[in-house]
PDB file of N, CA and C in Angstrom:
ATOM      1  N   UNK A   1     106.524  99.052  26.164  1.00 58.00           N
ATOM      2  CA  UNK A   1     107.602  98.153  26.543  1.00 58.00           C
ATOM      3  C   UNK A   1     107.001  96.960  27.280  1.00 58.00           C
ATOM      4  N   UNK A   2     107.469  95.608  26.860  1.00 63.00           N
ATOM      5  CA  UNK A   2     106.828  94.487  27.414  1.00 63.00           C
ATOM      6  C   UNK A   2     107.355  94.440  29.166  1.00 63.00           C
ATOM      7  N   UNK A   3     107.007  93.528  29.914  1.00 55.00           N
ATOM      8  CA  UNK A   3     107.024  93.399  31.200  1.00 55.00           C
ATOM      9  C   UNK A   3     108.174  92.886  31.194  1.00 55.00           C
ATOM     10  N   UNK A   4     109.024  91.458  30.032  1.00 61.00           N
ATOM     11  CA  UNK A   4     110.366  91.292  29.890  1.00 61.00           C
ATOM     12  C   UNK A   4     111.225  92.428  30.314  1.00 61.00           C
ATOM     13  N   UNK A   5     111.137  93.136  29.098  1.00 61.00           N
ATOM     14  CA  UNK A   5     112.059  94.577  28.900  1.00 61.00           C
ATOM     15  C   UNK A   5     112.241  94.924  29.890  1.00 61.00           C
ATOM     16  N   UNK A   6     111.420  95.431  30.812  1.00 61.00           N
ATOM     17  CA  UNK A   6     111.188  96.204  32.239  1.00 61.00           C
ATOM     18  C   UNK A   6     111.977  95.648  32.830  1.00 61.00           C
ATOM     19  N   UNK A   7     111.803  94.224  33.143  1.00 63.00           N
ATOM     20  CA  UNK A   7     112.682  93.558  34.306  1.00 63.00           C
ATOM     21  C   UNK A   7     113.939  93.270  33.792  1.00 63.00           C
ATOM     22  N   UNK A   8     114.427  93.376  32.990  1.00 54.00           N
ATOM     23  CA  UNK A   8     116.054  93.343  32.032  1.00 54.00           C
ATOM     24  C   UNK A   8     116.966  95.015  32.473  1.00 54.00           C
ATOM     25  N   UNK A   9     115.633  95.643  32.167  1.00 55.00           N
ATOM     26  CA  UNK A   9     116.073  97.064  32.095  1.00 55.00           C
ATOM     27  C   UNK A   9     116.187  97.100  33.965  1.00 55.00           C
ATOM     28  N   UNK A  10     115.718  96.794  34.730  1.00 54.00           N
ATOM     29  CA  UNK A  10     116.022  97.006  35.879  1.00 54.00           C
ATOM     30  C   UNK A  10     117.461  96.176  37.025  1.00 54.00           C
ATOM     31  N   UNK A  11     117.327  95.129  36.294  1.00 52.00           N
ATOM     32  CA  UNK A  11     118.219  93.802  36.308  1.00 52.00           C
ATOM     33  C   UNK A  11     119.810  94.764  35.811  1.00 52.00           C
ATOM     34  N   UNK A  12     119.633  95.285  34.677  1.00 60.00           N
ATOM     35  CA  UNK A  12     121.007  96.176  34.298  1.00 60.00           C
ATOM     36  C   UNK A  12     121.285  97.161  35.035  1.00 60.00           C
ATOM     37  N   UNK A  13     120.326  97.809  35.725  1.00 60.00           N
ATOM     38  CA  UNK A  13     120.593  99.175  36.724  1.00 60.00           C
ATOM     39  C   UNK A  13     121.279  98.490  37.880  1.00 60.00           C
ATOM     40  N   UNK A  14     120.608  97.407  38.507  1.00 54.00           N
ATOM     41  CA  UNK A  14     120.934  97.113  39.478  1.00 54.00           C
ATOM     42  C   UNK A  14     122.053  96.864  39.593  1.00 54.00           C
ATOM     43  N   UNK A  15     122.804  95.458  38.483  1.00 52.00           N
ATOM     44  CA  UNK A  15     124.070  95.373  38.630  1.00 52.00           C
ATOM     45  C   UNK A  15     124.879  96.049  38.260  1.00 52.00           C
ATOM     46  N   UNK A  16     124.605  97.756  37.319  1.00 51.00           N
ATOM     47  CA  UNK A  16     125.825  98.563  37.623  1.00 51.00           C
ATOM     48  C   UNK A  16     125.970  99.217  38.934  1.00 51.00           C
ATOM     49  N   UNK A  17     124.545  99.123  39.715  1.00 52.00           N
ATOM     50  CA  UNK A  17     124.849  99.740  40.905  1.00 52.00           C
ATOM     51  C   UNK A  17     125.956  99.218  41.676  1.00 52.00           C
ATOM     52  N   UNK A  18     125.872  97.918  41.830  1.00 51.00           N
ATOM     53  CA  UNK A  18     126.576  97.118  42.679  1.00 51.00           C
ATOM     54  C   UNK A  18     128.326  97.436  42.158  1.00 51.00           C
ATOM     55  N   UNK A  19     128.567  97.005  41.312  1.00 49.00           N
ATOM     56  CA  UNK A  19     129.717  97.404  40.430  1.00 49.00           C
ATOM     57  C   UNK A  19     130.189  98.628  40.435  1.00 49.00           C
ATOM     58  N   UNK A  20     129.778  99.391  40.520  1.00 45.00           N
ATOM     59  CA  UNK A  20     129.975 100.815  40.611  1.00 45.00           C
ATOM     60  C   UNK A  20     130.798 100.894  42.154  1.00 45.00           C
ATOM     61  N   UNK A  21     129.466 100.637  43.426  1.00 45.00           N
ATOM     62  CA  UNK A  21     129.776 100.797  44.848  1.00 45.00           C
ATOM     63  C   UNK A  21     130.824  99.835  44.884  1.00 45.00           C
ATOM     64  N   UNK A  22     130.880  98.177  44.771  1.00 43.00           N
ATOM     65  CA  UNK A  22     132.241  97.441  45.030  1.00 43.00           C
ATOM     66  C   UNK A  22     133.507  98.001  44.202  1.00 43.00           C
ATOM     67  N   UNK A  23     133.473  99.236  43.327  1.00 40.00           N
ATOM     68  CA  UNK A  23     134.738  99.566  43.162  1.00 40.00           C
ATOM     69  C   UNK A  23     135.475 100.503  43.733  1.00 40.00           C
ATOM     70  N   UNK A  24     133.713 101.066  44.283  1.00 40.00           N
ATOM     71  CA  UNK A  24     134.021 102.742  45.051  1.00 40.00           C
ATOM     72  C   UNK A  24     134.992 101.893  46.306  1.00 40.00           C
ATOM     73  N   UNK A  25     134.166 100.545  46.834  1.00 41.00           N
ATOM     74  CA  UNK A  25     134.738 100.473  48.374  1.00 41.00           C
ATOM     75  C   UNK A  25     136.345  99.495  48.166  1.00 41.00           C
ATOM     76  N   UNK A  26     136.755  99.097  47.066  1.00 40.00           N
ATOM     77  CA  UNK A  26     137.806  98.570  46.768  1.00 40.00           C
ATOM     78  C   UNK A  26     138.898  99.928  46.936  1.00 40.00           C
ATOM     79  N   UNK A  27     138.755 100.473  46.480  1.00 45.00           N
ATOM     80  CA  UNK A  27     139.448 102.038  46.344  1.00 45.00           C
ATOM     81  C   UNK A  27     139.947 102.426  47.725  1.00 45.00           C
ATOM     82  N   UNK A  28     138.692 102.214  48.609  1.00 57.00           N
ATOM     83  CA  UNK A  28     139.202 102.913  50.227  1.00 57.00           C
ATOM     84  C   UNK A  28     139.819 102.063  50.775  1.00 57.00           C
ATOM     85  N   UNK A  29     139.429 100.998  50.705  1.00 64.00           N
ATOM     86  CA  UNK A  29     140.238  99.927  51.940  1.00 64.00           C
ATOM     87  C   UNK A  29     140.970  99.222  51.146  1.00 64.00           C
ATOM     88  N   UNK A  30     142.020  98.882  51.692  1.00 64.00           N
ATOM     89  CA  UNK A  30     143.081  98.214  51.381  1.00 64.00           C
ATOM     90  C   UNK A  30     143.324  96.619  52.187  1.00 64.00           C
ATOM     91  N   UNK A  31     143.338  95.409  51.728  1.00 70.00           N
ATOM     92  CA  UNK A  31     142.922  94.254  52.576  1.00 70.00           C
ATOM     93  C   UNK A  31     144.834  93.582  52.635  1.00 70.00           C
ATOM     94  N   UNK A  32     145.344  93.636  53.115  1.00 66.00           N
ATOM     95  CA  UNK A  32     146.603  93.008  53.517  1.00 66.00           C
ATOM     96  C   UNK A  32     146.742  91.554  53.167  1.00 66.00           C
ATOM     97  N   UNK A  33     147.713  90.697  52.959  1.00 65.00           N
ATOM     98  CA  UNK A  33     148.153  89.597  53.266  1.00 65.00           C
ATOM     99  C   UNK A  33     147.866  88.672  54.088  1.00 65.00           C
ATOM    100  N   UNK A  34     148.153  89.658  55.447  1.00 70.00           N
ATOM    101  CA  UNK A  34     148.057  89.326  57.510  1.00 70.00           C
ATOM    102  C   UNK A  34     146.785  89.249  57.649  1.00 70.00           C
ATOM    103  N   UNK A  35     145.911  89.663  56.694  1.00 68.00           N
ATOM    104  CA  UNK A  35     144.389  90.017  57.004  1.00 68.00           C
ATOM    105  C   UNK A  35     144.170  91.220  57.617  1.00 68.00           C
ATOM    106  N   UNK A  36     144.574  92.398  58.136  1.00 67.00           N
ATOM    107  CA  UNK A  36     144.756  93.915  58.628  1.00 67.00           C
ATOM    108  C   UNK A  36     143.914  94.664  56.995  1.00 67.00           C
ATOM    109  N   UNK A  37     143.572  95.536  57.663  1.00 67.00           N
ATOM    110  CA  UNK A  37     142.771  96.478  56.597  1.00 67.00           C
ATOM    111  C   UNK A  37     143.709  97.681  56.817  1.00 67.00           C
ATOM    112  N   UNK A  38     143.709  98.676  55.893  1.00 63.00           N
ATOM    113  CA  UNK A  38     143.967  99.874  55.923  1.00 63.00           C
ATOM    114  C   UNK A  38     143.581 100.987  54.788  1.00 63.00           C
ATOM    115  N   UNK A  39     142.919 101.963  55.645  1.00 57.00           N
ATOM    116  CA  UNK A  39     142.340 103.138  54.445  1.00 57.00           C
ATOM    117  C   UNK A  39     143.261 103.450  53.689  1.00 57.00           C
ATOM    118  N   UNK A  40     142.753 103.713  52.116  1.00 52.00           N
ATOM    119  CA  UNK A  40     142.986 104.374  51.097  1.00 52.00           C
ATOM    120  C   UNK A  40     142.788 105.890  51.525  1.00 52.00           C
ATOM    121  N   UNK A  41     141.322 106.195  51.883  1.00 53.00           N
ATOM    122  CA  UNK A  41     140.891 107.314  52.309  1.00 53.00           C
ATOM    123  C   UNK A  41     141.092 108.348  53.194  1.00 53.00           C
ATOM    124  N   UNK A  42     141.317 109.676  53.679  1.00 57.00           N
ATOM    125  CA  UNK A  42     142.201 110.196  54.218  1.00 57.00           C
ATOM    126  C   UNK A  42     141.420 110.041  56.191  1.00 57.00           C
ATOM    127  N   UNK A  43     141.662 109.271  56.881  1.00 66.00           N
ATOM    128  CA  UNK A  43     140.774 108.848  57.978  1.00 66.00           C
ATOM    129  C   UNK A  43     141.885 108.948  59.035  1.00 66.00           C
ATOM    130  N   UNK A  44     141.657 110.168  60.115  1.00 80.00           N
ATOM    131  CA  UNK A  44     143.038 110.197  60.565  1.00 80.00           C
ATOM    132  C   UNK A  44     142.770 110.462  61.714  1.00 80.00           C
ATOM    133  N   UNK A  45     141.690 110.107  62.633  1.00 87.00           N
ATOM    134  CA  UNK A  45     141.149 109.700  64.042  1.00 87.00           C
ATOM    135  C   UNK A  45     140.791 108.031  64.015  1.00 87.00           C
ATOM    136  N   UNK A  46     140.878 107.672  65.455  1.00 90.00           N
ATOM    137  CA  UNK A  46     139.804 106.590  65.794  1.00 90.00           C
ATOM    138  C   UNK A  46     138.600 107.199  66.604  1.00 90.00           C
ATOM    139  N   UNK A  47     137.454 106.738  66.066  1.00 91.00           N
ATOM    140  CA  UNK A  47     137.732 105.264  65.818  1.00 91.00           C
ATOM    141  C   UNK A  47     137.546 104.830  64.464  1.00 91.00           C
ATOM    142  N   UNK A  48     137.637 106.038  63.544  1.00 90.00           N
ATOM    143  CA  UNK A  48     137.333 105.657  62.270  1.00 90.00           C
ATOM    144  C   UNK A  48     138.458 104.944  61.802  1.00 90.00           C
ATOM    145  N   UNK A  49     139.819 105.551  62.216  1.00 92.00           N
ATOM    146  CA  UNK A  49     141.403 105.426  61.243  1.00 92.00           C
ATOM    147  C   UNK A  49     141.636 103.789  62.054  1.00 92.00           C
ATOM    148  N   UNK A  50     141.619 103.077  61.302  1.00 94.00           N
ATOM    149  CA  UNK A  50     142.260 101.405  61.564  1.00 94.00           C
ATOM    150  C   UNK A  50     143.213 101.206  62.530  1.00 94.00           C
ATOM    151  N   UNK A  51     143.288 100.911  63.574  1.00 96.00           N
ATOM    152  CA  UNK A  51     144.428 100.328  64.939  1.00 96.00           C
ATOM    153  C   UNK A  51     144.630  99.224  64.660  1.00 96.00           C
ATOM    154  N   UNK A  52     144.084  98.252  64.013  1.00 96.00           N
ATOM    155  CA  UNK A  52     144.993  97.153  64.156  1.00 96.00           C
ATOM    156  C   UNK A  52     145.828  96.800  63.369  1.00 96.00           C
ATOM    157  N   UNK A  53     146.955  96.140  63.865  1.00 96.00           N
ATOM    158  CA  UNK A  53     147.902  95.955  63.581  1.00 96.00           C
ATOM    159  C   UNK A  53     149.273  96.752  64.144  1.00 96.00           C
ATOM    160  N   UNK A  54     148.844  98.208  64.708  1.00 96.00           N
ATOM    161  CA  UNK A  54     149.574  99.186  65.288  1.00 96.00           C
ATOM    162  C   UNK A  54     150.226  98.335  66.831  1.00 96.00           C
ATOM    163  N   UNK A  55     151.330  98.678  67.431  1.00 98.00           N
ATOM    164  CA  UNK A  55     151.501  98.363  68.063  1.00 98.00           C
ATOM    165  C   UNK A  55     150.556  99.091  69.822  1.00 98.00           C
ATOM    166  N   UNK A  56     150.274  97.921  70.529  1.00 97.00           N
ATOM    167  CA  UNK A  56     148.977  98.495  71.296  1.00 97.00           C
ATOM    168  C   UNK A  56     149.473  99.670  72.102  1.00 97.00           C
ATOM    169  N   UNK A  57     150.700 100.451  72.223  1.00 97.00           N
ATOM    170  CA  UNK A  57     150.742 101.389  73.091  1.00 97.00           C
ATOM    171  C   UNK A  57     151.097 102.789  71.851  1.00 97.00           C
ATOM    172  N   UNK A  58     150.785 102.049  70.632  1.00 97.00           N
ATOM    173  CA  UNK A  58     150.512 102.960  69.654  1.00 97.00           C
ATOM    174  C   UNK A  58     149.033 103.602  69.527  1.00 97.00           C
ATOM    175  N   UNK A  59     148.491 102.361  69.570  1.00 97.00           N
ATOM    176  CA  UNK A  59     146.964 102.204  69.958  1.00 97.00           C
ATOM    177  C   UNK A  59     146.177 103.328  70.294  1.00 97.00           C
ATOM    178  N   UNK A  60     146.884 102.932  71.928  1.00 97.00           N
ATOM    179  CA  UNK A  60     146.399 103.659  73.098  1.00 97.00           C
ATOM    180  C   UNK A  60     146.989 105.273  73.010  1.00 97.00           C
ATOM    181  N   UNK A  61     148.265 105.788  72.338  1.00 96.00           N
ATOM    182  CA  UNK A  61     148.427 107.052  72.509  1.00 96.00           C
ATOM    183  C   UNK A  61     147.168 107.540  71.283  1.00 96.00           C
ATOM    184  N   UNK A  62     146.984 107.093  70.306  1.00 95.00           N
ATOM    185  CA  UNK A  62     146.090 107.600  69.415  1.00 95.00           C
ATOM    186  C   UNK A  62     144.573 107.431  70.203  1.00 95.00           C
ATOM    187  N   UNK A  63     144.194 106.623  71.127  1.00 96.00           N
ATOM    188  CA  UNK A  63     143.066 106.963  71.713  1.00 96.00           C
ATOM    189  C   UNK A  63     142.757 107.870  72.905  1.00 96.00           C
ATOM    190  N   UNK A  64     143.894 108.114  72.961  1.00 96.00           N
ATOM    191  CA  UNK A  64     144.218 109.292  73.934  1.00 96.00           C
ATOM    192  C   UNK A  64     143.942 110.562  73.034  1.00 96.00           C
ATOM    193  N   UNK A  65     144.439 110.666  72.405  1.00 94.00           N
ATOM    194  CA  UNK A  65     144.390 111.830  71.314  1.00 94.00           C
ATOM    195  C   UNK A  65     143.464 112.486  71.121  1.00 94.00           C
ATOM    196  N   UNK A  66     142.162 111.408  71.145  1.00 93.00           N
ATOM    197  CA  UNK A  66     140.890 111.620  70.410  1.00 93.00           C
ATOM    198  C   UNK A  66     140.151 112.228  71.607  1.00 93.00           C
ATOM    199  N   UNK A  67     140.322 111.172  72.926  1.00 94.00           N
ATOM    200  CA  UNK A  67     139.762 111.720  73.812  1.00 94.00           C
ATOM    201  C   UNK A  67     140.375 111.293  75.145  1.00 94.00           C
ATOM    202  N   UNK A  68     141.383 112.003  76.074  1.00 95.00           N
ATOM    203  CA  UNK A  68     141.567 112.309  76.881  1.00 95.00           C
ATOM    204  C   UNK A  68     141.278 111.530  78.324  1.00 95.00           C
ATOM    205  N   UNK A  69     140.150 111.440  78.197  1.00 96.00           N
ATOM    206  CA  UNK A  69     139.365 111.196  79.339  1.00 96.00           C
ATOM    207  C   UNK A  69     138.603 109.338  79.118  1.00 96.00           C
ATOM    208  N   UNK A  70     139.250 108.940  78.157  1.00 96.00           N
ATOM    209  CA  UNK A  70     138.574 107.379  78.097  1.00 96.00           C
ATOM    210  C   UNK A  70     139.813 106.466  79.086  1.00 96.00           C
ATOM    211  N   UNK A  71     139.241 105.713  79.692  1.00 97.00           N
ATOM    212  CA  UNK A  71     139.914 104.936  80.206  1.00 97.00           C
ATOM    213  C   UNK A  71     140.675 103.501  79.534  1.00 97.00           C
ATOM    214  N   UNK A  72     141.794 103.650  79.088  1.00 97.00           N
ATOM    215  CA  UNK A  72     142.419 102.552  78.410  1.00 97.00           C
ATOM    216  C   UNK A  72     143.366 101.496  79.007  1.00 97.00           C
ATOM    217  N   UNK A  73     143.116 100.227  77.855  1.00 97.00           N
ATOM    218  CA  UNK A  73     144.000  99.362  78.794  1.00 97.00           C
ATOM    219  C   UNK A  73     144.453  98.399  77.811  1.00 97.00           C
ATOM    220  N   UNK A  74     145.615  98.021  77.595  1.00 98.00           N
ATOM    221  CA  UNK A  74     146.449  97.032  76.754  1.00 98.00           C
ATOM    222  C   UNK A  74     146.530  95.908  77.348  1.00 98.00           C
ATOM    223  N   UNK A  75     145.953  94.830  76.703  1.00 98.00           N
ATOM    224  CA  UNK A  75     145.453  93.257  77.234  1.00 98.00           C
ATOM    225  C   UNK A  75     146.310  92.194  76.281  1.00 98.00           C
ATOM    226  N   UNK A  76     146.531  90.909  76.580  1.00 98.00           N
ATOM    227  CA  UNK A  76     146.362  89.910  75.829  1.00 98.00           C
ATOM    228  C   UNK A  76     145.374  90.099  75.114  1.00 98.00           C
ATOM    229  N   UNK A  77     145.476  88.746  73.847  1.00 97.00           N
ATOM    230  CA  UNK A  77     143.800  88.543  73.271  1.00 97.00           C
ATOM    231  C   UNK A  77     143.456  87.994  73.561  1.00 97.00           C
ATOM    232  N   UNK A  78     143.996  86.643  75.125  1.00 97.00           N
ATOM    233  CA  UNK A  78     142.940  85.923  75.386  1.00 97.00           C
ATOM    234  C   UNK A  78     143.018  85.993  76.971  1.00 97.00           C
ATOM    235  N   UNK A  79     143.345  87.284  77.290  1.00 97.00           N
ATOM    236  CA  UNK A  79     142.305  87.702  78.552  1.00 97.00           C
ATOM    237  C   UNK A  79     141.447  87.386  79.048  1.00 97.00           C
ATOM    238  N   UNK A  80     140.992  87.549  80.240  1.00 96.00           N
ATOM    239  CA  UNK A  80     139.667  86.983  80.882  1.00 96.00           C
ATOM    240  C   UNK A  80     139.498  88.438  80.993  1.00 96.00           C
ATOM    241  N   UNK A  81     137.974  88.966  80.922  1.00 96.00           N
ATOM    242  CA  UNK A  81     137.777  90.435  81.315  1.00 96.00           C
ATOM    243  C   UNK A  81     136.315  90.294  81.493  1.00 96.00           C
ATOM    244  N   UNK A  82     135.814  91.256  82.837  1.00 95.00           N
ATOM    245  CA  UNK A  82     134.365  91.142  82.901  1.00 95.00           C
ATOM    246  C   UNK A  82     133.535  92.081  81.529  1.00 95.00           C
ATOM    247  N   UNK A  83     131.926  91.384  81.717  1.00 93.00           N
ATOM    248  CA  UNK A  83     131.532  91.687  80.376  1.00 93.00           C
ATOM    249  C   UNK A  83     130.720  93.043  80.569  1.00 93.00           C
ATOM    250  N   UNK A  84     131.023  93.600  81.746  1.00 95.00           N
ATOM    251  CA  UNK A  84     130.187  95.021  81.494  1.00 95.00           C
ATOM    252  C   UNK A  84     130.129  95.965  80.679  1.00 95.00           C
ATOM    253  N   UNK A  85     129.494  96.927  80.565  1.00 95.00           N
ATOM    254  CA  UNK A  85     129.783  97.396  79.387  1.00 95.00           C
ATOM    255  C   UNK A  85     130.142  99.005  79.552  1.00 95.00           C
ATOM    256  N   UNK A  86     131.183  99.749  79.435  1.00 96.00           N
ATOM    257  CA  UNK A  86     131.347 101.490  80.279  1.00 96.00           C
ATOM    258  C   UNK A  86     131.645 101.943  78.862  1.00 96.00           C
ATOM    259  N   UNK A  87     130.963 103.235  79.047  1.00 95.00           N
ATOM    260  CA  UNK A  87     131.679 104.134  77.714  1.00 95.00           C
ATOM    261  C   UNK A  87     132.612 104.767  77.904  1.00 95.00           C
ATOM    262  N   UNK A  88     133.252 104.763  78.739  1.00 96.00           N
ATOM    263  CA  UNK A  88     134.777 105.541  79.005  1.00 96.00           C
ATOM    264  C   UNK A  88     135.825 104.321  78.897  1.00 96.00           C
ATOM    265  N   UNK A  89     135.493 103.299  78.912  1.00 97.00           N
ATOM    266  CA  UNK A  89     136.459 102.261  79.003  1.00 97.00           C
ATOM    267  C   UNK A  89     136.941 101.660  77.482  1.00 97.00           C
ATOM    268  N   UNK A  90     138.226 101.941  76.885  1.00 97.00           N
ATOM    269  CA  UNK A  90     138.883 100.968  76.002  1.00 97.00           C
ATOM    270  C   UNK A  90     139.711 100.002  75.710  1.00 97.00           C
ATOM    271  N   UNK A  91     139.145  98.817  75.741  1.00 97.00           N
ATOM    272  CA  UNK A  91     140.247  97.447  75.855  1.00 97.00           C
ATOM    273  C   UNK A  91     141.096  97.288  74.432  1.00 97.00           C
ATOM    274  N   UNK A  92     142.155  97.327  74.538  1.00 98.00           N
ATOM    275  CA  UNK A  92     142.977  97.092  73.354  1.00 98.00           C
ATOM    276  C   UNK A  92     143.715  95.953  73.450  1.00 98.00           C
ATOM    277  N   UNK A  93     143.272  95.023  72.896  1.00 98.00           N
ATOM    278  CA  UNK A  93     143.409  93.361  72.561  1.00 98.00           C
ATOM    279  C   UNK A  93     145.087  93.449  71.594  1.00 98.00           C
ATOM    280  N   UNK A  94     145.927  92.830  72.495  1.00 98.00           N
ATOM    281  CA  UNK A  94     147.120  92.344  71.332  1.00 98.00           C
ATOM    282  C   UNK A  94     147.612  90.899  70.982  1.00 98.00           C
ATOM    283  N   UNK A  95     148.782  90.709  70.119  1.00 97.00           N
ATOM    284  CA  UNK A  95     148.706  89.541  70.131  1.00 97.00           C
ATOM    285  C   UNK A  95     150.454  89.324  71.174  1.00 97.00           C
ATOM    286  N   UNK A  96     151.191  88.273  71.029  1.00 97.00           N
ATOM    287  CA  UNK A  96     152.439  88.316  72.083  1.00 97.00           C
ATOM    288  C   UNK A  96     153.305  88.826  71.154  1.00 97.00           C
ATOM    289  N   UNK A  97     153.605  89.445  70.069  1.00 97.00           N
ATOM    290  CA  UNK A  97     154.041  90.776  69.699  1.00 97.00           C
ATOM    291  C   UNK A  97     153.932  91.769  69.822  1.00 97.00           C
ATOM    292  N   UNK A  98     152.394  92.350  70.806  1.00 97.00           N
ATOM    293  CA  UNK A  98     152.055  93.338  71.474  1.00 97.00           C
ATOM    294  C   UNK A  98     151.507  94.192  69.980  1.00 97.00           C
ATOM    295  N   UNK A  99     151.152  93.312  69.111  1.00 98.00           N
ATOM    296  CA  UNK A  99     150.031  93.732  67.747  1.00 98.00           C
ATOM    297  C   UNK A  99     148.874  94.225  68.354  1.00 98.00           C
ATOM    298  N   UNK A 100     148.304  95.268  67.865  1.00 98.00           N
ATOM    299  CA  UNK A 100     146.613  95.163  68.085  1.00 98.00           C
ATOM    300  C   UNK A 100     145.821  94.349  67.272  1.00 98.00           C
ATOM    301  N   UNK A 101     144.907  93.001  68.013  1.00 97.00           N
ATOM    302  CA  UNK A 101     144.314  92.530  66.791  1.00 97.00           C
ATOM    303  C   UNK A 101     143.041  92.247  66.468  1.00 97.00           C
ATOM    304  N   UNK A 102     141.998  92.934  67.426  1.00 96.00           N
ATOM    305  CA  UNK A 102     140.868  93.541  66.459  1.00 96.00           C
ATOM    306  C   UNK A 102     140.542  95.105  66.919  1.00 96.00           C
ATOM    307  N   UNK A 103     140.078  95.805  66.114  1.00 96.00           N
ATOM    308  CA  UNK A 103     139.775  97.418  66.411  1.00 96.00           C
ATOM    309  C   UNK A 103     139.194  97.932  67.295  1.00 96.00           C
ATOM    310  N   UNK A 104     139.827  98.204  68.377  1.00 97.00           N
ATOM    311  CA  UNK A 104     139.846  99.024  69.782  1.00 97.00           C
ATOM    312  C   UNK A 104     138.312  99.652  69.811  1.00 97.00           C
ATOM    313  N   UNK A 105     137.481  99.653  70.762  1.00 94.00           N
ATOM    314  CA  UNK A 105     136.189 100.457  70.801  1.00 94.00           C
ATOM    315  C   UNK A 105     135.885 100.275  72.521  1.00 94.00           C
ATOM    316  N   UNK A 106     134.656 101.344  71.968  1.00 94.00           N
ATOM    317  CA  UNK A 106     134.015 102.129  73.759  1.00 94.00           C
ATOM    318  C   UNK A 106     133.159 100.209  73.623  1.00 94.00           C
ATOM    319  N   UNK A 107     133.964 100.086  75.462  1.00 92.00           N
ATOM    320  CA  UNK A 107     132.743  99.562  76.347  1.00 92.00           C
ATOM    321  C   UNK A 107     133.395  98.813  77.506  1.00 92.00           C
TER     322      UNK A 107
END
């Protein structure tokens, strides 16, 4: 097989790879209108399962859920907040609909 062939033949693997995975990940997530994501896939904790868009004291009972003992707190999104960083601490950013609007995490 010439050195062409080779690189054709690899050139075709590759882009079914890609094709393959962008359909696998089209399948799980679901991309909204609002711009909000939401699983296809059965994801039914955070911080895997998507918060935003939930209302933030929806948020916060589901991060309670998970774990008990994190310290949470429902903010504006344009809060002033110091930049330290705690692993017990979760800031849940809303908008003045009291939306969550980016995905709640430790710090």
């Amino acid at each position: 097989m010439r050195l062409s062939n080779k690189i054709a033949a690899v050139v075709i693997i590759l882009a079914t790879s890609i094709i393959a995975t962008s359909t696998a990940f089209a399948a799980e997530v679901n991309i909204h209108a609002d711009g909000t994501m939401s699983n296809t896939a059965t994801i039914s904790t955070w911080p895997d399962k998507v918060l935003k868009g939930m209302s933030g004291e929806e948020a916060q009972k589901e991060i309670k859920n998970v774990d008990p003992s994190l310290e949470t707190h429902v903010l504006p999104e344009d809060a002033i907040v110091t930049e330290d960083y705690r692993e017990d601490r979760v800031r849940i950013f809303v908008d003045t609909q009291g939306k969550v609007v980016n995905q709640p995490q430790k710090g």
